[in-house]
GROMACS .gro file of C-alpha atoms in nm:
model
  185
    1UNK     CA    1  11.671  12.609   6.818
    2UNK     CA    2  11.422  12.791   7.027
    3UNK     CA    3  11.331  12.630   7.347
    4UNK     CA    4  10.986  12.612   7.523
    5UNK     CA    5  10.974  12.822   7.821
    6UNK     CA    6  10.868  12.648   8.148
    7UNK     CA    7  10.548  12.776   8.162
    8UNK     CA    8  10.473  12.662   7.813
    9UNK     CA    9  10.110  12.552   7.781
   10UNK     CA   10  10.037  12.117   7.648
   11UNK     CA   11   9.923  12.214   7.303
   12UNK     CA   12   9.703  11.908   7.232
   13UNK     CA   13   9.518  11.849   6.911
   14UNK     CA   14   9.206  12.062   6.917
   15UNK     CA   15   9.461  12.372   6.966
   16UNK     CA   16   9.605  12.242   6.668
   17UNK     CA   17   9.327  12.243   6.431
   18UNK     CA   18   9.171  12.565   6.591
   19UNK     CA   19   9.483  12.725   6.522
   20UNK     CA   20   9.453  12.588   6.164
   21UNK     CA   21   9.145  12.758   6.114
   22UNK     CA   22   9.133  13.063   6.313
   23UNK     CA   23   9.426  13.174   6.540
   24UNK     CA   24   9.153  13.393   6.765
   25UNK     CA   25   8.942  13.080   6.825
   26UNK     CA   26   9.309  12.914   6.969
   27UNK     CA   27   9.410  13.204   7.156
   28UNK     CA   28   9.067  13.248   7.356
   29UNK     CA   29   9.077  12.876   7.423
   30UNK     CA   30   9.446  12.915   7.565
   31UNK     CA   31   9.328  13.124   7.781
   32UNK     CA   32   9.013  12.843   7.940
   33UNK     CA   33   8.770  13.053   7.729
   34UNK     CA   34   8.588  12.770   7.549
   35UNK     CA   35   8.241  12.836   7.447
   36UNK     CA   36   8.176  12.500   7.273
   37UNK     CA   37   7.942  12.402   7.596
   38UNK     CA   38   7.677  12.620   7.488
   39UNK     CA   39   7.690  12.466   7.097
   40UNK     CA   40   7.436  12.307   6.975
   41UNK     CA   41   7.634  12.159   6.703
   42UNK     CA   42   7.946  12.099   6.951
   43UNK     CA   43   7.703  11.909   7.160
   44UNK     CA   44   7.514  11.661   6.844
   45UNK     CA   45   7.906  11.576   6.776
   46UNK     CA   46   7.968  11.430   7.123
   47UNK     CA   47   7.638  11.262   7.103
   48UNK     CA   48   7.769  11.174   6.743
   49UNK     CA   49   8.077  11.027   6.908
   50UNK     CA   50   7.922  10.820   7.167
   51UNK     CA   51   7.662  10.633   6.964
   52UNK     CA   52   7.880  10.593   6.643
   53UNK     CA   53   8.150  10.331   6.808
   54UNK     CA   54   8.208  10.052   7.025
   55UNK     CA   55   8.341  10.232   7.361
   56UNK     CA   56   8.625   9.977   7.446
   57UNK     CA   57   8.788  10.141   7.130
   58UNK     CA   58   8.757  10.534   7.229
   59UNK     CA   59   8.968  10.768   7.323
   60UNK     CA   60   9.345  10.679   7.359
   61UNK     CA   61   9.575  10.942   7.565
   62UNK     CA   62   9.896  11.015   7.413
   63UNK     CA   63  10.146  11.228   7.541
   64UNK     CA   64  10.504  11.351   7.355
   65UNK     CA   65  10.743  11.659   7.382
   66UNK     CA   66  10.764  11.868   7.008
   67UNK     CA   67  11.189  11.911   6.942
   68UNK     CA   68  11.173  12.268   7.122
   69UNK     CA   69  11.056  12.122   7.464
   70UNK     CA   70  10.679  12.165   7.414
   71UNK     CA   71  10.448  11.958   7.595
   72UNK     CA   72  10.230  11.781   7.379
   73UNK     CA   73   9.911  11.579   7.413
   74UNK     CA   74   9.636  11.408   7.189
   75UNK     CA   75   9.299  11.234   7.273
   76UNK     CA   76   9.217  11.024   6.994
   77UNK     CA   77   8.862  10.937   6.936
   78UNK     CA   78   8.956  10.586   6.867
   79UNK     CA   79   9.199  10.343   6.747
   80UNK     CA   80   9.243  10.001   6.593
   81UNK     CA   81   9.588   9.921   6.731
   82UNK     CA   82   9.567   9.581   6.503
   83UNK     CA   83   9.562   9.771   6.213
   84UNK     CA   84   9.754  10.102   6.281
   85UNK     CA   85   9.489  10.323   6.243
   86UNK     CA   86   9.359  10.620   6.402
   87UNK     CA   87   8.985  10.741   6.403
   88UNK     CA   88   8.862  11.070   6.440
   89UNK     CA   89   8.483  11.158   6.465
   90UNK     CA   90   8.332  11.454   6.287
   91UNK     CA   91   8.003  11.598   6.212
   92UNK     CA   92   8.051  11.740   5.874
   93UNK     CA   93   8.346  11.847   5.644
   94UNK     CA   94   8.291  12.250   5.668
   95UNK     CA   95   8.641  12.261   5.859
   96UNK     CA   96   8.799  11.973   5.659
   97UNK     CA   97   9.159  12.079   5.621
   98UNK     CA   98   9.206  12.187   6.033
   99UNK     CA   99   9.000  11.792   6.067
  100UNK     CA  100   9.330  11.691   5.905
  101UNK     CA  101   9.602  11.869   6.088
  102UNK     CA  102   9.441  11.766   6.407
  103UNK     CA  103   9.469  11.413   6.296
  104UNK     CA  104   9.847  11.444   6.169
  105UNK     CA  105   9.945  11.614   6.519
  106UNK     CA  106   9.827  11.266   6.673
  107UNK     CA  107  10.003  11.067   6.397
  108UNK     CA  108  10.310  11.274   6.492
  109UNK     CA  109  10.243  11.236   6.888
  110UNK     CA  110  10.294  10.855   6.747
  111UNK     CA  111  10.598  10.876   6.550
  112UNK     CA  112  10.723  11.129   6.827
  113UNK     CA  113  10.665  10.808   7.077
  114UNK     CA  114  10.809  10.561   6.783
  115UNK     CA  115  10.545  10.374   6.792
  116UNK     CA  116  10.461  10.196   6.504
  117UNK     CA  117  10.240   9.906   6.371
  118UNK     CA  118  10.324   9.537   6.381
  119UNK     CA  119  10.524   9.569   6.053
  120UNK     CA  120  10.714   9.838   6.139
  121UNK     CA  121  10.535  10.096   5.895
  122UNK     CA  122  10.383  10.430   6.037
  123UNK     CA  123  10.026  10.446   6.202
  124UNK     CA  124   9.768  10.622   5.925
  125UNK     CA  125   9.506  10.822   6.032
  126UNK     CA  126   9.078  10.850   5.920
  127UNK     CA  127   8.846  11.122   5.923
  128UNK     CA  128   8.523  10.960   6.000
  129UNK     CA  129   8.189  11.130   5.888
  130UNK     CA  130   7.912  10.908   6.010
  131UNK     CA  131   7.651  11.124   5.885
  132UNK     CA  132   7.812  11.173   5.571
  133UNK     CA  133   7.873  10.795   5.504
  134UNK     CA  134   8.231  10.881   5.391
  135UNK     CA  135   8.570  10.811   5.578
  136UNK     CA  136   8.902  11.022   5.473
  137UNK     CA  137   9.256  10.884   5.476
  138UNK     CA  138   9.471  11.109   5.663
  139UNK     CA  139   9.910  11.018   5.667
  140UNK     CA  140  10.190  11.192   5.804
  141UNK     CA  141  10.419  11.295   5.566
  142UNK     CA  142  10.798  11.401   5.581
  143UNK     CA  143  10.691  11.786   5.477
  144UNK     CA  144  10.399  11.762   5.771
  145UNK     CA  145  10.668  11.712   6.022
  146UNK     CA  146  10.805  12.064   5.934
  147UNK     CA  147  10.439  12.226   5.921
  148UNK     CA  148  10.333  12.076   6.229
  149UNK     CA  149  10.661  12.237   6.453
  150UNK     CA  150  10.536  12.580   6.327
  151UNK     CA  151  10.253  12.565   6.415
  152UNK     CA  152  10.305  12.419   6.829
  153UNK     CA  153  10.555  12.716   6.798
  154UNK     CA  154  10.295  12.922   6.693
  155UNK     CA  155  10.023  12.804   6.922
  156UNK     CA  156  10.302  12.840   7.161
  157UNK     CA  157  10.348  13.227   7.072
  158UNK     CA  158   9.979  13.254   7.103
  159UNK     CA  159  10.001  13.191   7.425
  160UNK     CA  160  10.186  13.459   7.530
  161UNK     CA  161   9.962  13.770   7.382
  162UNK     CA  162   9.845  13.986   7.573
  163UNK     CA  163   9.527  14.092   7.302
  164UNK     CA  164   9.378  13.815   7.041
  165UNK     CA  165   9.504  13.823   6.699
  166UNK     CA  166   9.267  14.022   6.458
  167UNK     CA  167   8.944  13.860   6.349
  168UNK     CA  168   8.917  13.730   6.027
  169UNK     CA  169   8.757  13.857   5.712
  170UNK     CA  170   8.415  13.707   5.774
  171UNK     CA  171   8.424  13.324   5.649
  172UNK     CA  172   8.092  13.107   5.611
  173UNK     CA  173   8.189  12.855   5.863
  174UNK     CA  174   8.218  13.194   6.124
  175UNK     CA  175   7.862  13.178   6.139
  176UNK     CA  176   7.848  12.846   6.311
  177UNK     CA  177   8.167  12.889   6.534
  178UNK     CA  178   8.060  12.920   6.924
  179UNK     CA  179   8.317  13.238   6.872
  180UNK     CA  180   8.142  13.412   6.693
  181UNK     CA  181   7.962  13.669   6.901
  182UNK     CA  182   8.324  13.745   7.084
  183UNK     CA  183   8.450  13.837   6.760
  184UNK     CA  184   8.166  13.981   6.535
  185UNK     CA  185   7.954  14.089   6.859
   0.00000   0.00000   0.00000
């Protein structure tokens, strides 16, 4: 088994789902390019965030090391520890399926930890969408595991290019992304 090199970078969970969606978006954030401070929409989701909850249950730290060595590290919107369930906060569902990696990668920080509810059973995860009225049930499953080690060692690779990966045939959501002029100009 490969082994992370020293310098390896924490791969937390928004790497994760940007990754999921659009390896160029990951690599210009590995490298502290993040343009998400001058979004408009970026910005109504922390505002989003704030108002939607109770603060005492926001943002739980986790920290874990993937089977190669990786560092690892999640910030979870919220939990309910009583339950086993973790929350995660989004605006709409345009970037549904990299909403749902990003939640398994902090179910997996979880199992990577062992930590499990009361009974013993794993932790499951939601997709909140407070504007949307509509909540998602996110798991971890046994084939996820598998998935989500390809894709730290991916991230991982990322890392280590020297030029971004090509951009992407032009996708609706592209027009939103606070990427967008760095790729399309």
């Amino acid at each position: 088994m490969e082994t992370a090199p020293k310098s390896s970078p924490r791969i937390g969970g928004m790497l994760v789902g940007y990754h999921r969606l659009c390896p160029r978006k990951a690599w210009w954030s590995l490298r502290g390019i993040w343009m998400e401070q001058e979004s408009d929409t970026v910005a109504l989701g922390r505002l989003l965030d704030q108002a939607a909850y109770a603060r005492a249950d926001k943002h739980l730290q986790v920290e874990a090391e993937a089977p190669d060595g990786t560092p690892l590290i999640g910030k979870i919107d919220r939990a309910n520890l009583r339950e086993g369930v973790l929350h995660e906060t989004k605006k709409g569902r345009s970037c549904e399926d990299a909403h749902r990696w990003q939640v398994r990668f902090y179910l997996w920080l979880l199992h990577r930890n062992g930590v499990a509810r009361a009974d013993g059973s794993p932790f499951v995860g939601q997709l909140d969408y407070p504007l949307l009225h509509r909540t998602e049930t996110v798991t971890l499953e046994a084939e996820h595991l598998a998935e989500l080690e390809r894709t730290v060692a991916a991230v991982r690779q990322l890392a280590t290019q020297e030029t971004p990966p090509p951009v992407l045939t032009k996708r609706s959501f592209c027009k939103k992304c606070a990427f967008e002029e760095l790729c399309y100009g």
